[in-house]
Short mmCIF file of the C-alpha atoms (twelve columns), coordinates in Angstrom:
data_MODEL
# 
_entry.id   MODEL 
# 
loop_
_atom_site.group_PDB 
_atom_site.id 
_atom_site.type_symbol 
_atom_site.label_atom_id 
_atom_site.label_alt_id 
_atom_site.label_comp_id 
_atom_site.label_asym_id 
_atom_site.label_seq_id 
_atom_site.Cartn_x 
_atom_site.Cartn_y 
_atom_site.Cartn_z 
_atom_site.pdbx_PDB_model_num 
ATOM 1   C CA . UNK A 1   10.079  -0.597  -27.499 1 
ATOM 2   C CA . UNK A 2   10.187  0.777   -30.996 1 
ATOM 3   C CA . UNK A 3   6.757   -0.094  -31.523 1 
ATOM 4   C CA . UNK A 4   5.156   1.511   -28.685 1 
ATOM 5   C CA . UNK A 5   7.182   4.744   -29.284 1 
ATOM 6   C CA . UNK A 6   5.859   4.657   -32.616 1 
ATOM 7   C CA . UNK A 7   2.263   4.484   -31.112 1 
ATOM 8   C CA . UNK A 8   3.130   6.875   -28.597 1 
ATOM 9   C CA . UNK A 9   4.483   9.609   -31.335 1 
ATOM 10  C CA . UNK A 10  1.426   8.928   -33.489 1 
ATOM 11  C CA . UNK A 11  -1.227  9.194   -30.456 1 
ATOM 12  C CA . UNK A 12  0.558   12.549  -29.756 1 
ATOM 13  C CA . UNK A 13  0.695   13.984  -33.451 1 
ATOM 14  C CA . UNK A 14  4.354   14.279  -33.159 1 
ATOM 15  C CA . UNK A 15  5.365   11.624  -36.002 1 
ATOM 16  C CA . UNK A 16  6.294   13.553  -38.530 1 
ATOM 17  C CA . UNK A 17  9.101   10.866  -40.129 1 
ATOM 18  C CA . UNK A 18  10.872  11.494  -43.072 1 
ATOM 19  C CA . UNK A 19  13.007  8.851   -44.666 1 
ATOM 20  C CA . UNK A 20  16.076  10.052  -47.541 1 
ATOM 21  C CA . UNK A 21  17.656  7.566   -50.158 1 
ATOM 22  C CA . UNK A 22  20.994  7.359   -48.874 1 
ATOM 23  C CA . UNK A 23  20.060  6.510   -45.588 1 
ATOM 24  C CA . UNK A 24  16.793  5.797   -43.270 1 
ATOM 25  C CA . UNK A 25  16.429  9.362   -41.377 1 
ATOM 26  C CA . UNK A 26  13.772  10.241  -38.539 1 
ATOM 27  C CA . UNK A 27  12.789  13.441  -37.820 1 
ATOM 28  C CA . UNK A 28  10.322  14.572  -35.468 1 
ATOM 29  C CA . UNK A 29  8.594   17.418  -34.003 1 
ATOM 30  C CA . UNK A 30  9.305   16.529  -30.372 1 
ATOM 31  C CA . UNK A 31  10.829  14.489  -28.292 1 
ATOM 32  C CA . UNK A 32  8.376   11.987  -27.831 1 
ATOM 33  C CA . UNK A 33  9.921   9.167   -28.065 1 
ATOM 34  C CA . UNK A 34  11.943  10.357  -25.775 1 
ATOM 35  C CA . UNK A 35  9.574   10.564  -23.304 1 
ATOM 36  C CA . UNK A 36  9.784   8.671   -19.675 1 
ATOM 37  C CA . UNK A 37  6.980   6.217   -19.517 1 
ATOM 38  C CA . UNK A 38  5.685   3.522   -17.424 1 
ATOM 39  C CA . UNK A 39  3.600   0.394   -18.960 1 
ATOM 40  C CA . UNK A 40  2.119   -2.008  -15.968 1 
ATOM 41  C CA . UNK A 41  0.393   -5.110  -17.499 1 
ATOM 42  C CA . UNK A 42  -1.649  -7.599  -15.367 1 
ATOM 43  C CA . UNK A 43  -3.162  -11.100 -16.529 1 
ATOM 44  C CA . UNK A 44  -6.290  -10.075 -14.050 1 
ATOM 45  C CA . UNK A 45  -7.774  -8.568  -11.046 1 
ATOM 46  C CA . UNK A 46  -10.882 -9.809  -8.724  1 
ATOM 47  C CA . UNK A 47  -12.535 -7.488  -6.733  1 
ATOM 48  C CA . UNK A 48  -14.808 -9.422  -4.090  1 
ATOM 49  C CA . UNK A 49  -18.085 -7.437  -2.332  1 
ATOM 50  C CA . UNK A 50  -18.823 -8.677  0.830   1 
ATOM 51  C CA . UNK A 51  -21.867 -7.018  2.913   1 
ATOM 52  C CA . UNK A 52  -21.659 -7.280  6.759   1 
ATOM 53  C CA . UNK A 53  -23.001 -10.931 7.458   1 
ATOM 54  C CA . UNK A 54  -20.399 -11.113 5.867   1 
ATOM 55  C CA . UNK A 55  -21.468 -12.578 2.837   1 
ATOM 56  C CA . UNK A 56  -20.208 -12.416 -0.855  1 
ATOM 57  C CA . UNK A 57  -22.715 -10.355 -2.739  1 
ATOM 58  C CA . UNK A 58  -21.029 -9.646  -5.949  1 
ATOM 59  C CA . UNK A 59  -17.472 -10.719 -8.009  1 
ATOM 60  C CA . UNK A 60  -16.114 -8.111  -10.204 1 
ATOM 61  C CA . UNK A 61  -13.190 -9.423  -12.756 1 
ATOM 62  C CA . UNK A 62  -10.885 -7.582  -14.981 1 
ATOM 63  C CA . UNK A 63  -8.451  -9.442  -17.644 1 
ATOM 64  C CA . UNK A 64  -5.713  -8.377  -19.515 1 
ATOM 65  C CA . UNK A 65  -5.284  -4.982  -18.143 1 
ATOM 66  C CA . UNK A 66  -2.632  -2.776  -19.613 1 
ATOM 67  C CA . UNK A 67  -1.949  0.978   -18.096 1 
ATOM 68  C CA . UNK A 68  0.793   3.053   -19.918 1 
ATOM 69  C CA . UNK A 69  1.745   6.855   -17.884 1 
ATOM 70  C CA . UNK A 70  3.873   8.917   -20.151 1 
ATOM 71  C CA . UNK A 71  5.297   12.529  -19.251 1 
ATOM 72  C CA . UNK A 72  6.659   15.292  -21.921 1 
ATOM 73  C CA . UNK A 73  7.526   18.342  -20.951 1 
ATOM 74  C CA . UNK A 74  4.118   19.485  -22.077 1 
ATOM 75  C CA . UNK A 75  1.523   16.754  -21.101 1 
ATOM 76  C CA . UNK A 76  0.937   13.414  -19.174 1 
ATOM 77  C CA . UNK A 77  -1.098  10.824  -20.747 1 
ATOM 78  C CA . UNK A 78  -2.423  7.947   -19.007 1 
ATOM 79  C CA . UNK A 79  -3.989  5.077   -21.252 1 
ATOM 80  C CA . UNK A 80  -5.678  2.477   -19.423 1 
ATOM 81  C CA . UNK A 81  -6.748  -0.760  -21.601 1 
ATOM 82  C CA . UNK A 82  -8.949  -3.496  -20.794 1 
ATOM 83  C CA . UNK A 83  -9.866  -6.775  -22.581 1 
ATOM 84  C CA . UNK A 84  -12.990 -7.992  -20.130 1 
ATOM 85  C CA . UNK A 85  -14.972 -6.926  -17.541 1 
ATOM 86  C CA . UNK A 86  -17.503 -9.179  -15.839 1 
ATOM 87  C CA . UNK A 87  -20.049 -8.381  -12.869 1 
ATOM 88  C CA . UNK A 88  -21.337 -11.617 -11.093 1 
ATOM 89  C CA . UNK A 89  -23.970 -11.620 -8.400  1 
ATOM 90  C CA . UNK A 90  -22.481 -14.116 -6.052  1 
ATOM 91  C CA . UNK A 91  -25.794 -14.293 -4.008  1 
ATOM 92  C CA . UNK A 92  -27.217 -17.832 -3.515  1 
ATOM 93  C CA . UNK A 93  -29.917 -18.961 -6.196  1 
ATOM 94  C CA . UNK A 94  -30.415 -15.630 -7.834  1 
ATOM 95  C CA . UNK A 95  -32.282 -15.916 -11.651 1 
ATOM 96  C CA . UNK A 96  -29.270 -13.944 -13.011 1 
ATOM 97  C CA . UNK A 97  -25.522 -15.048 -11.584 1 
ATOM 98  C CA . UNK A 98  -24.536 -12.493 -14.258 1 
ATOM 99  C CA . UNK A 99  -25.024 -9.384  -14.066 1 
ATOM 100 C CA . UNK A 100 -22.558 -7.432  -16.561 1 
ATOM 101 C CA . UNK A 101 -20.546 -9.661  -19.268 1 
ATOM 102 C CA . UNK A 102 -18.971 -8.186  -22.655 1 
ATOM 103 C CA . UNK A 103 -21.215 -9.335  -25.668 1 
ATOM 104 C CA . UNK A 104 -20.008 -11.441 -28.419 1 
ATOM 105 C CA . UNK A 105 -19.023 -8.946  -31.377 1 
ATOM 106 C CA . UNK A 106 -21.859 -8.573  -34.456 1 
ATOM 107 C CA . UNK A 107 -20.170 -10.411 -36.899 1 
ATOM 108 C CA . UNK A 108 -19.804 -13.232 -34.645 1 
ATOM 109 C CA . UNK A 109 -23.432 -13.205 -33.909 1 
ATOM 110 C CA . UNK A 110 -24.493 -12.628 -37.312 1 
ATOM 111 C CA . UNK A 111 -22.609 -15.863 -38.719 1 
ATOM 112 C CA . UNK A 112 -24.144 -17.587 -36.248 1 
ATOM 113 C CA . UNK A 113 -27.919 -16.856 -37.494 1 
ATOM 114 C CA . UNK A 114 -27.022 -17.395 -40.597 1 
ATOM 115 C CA . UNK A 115 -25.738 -21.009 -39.543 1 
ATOM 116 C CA . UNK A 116 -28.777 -21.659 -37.784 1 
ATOM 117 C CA . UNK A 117 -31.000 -21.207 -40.854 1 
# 
């Protein structure tokens, strides 16, 4: 898409637009947004642990993953984008089920004090 192009050029240093009166004109350095790319987007992924009883020790879980692979004639970028990653311990009764979670951002947290008082 335009947008990602846009991105793309930007992320490379390549956007070097120019725009005239008369009409809208891009020029740019390279041909980046040219460039042959290849975006993969997944709602989620589970990876499941299992030790040799075989029993499920842990869960991992990825959402919202987004991997873009883009090829000039000079480099190949590879971005990889994740919104969450979670680490459960799947082993019965154990004091933390959780092991790795994402935090909730600052400002969240900080409104929330201030709520509490």
């Amino acid at each position: 898409s335009a947008e990602e192009a846009y991105f793309y050029r930007r992320a490379m240093g390549g956007d070097t637009a120019t725009t005239t009166t008369s009409a809208t004109t891009a020029t740019h350095d390279d041909d980046a947004s040219l460039a042959p790319h290849v975006t993969v987007k997944m709602a989620g992924v589970a990876l499941s642990i299992v030790d040799d009883t075989p029993q499920e020790v842990a869960l991992v879980s990825i959402d919202d993953i987004r991997v873009r692979v883009a090829h000039t004639p000079y480099d190949r970028t590879v971005d990889v984008r994740v919104h969450n990653v979670q680490l459960d311990n799947q082993l019965y009764a154990t004091p933390f089920p959780v092991v790795l979670a994402p935090a909730r951002p600052v400002r969240i947290a900080l409104r929330r004090a201030r709520e509490r008082r």
